[in-house]
mmCIF file of C-alpha atoms in Angstrom:
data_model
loop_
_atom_site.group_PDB
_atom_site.id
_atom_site.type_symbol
_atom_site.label_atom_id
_atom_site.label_comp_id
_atom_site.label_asym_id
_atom_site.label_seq_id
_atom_site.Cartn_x
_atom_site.Cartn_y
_atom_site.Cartn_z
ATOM 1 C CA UNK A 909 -15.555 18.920 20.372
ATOM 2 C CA UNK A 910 -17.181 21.705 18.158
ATOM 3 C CA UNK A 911 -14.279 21.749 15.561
ATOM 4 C CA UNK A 912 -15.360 24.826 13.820
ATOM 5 C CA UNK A 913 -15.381 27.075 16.993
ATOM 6 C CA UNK A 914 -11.781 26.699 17.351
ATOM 7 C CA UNK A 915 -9.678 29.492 16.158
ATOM 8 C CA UNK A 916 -8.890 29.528 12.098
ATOM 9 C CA UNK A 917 -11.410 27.097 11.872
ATOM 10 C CA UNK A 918 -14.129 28.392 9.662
ATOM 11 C CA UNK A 919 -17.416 26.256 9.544
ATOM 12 C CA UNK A 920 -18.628 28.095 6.490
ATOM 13 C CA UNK A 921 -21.949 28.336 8.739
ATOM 14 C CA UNK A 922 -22.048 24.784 9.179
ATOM 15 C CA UNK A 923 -21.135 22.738 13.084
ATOM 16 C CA UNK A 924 -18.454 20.711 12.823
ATOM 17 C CA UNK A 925 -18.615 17.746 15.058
ATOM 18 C CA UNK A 926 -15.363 15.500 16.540
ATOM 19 C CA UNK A 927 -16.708 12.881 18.165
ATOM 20 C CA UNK A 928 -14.432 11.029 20.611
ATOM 21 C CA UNK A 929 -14.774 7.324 21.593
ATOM 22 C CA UNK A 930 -13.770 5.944 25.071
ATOM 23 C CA UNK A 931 -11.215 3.647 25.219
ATOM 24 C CA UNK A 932 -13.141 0.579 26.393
ATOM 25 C CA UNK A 933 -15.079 0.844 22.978
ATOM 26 C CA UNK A 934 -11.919 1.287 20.945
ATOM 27 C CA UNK A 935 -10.583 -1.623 22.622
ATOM 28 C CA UNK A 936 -13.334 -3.636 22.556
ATOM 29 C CA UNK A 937 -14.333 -2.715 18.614
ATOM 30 C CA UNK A 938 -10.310 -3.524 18.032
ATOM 31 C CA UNK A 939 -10.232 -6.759 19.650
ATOM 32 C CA UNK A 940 -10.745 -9.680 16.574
ATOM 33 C CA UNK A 941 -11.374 -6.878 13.845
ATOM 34 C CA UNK A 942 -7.825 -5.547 13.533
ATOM 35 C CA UNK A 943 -7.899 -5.037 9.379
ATOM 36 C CA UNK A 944 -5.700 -3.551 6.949
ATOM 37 C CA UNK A 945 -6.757 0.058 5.717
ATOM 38 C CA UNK A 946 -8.037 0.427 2.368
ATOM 39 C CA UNK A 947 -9.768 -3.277 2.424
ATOM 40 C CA UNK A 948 -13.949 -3.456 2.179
ATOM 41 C CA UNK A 949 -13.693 -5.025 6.027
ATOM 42 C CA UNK A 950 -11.594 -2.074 7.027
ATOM 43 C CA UNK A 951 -13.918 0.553 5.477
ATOM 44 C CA UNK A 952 -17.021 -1.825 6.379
ATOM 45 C CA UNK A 953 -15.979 -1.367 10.470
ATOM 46 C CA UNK A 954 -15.419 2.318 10.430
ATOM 47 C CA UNK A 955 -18.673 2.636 8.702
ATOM 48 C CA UNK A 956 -20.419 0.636 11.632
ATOM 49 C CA UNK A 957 -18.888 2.691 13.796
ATOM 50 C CA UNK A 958 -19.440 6.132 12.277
ATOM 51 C CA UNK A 959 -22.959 5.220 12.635
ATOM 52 C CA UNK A 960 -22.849 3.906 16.442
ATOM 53 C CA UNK A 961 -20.957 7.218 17.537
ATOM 54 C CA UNK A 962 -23.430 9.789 15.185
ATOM 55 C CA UNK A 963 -26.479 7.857 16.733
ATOM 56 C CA UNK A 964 -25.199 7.832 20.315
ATOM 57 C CA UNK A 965 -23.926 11.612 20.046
ATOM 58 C CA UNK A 966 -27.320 12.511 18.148
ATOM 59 C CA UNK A 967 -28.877 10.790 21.717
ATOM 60 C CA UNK A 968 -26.744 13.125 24.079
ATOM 61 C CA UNK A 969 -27.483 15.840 21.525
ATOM 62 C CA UNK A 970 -31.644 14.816 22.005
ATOM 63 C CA UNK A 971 -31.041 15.602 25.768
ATOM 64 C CA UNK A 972 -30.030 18.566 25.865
ATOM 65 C CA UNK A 973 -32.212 20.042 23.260
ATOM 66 C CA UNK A 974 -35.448 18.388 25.567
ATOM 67 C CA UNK A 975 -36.458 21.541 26.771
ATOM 68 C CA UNK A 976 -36.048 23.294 23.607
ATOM 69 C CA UNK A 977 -38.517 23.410 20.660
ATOM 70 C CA UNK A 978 -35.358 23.120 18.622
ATOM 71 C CA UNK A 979 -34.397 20.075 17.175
ATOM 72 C CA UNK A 980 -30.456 19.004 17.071
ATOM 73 C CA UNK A 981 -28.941 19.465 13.500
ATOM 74 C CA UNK A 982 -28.885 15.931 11.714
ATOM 75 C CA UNK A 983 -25.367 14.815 10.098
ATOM 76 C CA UNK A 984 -24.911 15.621 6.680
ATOM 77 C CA UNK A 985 -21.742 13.930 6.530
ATOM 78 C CA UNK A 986 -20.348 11.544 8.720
ATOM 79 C CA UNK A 987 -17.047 9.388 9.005
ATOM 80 C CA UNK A 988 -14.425 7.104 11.280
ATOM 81 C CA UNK A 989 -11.438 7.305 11.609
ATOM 82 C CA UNK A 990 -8.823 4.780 13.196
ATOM 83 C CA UNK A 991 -5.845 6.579 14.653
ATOM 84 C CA UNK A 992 -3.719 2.920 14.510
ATOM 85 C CA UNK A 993 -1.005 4.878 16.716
ATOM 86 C CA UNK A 994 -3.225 5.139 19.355
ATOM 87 C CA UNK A 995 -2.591 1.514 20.197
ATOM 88 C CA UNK A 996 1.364 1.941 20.918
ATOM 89 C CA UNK A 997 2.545 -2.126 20.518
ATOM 90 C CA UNK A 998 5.454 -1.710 23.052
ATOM 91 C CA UNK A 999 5.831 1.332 25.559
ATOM 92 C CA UNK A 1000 8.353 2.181 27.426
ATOM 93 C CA UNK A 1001 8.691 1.270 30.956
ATOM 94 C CA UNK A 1002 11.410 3.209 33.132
ATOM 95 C CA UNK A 1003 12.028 5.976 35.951
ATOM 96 C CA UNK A 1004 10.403 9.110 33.688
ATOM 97 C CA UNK A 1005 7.570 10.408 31.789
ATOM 98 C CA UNK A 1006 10.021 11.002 28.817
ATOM 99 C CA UNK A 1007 13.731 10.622 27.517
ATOM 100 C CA UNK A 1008 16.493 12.775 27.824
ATOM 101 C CA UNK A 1009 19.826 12.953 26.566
ATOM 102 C CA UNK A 1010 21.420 16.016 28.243
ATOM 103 C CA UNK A 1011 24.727 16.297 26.247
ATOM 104 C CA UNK A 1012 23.149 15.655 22.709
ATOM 105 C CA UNK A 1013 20.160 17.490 23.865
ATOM 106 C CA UNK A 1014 17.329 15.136 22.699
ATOM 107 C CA UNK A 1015 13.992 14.487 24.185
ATOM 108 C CA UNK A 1016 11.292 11.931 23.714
ATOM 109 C CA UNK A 1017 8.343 12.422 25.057
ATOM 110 C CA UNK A 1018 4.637 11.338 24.406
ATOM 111 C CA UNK A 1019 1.435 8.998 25.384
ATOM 112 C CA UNK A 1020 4.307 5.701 24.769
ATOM 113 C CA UNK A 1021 6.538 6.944 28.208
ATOM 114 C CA UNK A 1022 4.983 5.363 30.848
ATOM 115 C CA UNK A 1023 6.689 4.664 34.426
ATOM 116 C CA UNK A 1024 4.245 1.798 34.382
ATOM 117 C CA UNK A 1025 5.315 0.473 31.086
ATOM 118 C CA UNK A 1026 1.172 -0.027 30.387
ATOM 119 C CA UNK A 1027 -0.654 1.379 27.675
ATOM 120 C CA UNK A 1028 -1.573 5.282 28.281
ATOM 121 C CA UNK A 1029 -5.360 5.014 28.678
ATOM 122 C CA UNK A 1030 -6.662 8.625 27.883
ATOM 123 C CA UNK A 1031 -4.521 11.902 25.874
ATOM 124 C CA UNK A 1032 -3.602 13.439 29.397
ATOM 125 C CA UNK A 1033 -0.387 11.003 29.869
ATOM 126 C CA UNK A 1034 1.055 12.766 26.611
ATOM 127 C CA UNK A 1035 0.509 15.743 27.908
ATOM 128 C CA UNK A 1036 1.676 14.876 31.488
ATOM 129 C CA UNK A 1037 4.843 13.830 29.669
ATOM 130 C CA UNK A 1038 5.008 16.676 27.367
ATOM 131 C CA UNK A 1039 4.860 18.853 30.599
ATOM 132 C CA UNK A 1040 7.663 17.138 32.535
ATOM 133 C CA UNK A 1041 10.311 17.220 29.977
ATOM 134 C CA UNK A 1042 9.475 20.872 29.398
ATOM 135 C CA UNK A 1043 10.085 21.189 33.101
ATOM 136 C CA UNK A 1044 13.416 19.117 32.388
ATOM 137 C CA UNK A 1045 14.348 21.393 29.664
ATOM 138 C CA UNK A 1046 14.128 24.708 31.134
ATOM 139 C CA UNK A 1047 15.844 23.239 34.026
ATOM 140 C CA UNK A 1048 18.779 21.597 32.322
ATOM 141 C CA UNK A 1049 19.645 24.304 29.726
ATOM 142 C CA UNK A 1050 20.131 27.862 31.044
ATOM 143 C CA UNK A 1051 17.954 30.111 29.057
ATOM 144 C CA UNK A 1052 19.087 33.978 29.128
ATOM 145 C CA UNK A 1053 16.856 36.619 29.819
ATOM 146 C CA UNK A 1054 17.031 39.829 28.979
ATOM 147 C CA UNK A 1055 20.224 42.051 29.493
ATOM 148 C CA UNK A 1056 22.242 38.795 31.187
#
């Protein structure tokens, strides 16, 4: 994702990378290395990987410039990031893609609600379950329009 092309976000003249990992590398760098942020090992891991992801994206970047007599930009700045809530330890396993309580009017929703009760394995089952307790909502409280 080219961060600074998104509205409000000014690059200064400079790309701004996000680079995403897939979930069988997240689960796979994970697996035995779980550390406490702030240690050397933590910080020691996220380097590692902010150099695997900048030399693999720098590779897809190489491909696409092929053709061109450009070179891709080089990283002046590079870093990981663990996102430990990404890794929900218990999910919730029922009927719905979210929680409602009607009569106090409160709703859950999110990448944790999962009919399956397994682990949400990309961003699109929070915003599956975003969408149906929207749905829920406009269907369960009467919204007036105009002049009603």
């Amino acid at each position: 994702v080219r961060n600074d092309s998104k509205p409000a976000r000014d690059g200064q003249g400079v790309q701004q990378w996000l680079v995403l990992s897939t979930t069988s590398y997240s689960n796979n760098l994970v697996t035995g290395r779980l550390t406490q942020a702030g240690t050397d090992k933590h910080k020691n891991i996220l380097t590692i990987v902010a150099d695997e992801m900048s030399t693999c994206f720098g590779d897809i970047l190489k491909q696409y410039f092929k053709h061109d007599v450009r070179l891709p930009p080089k990283p002046i700045f590079k870093i990981a990031h663990r996102w430990a809530s990404a890794f929900p330890i218990k999910v919730s396993k029922g009927s719905e893609y979210f929680f409602a309580d009607d009569a106090s009017r409160i709703y859950a929703c999110g990448d944790y609600c999962n009919p399956a009760g397994e682990r949400a394995e990309h961003v699109e089952q929070a915003a599956l379950s975003g969408l149906y307790a929207a749905r829920h909502i406009a269907e369960v409280i009467p919204i007036p329009l105009d002049g009603e």
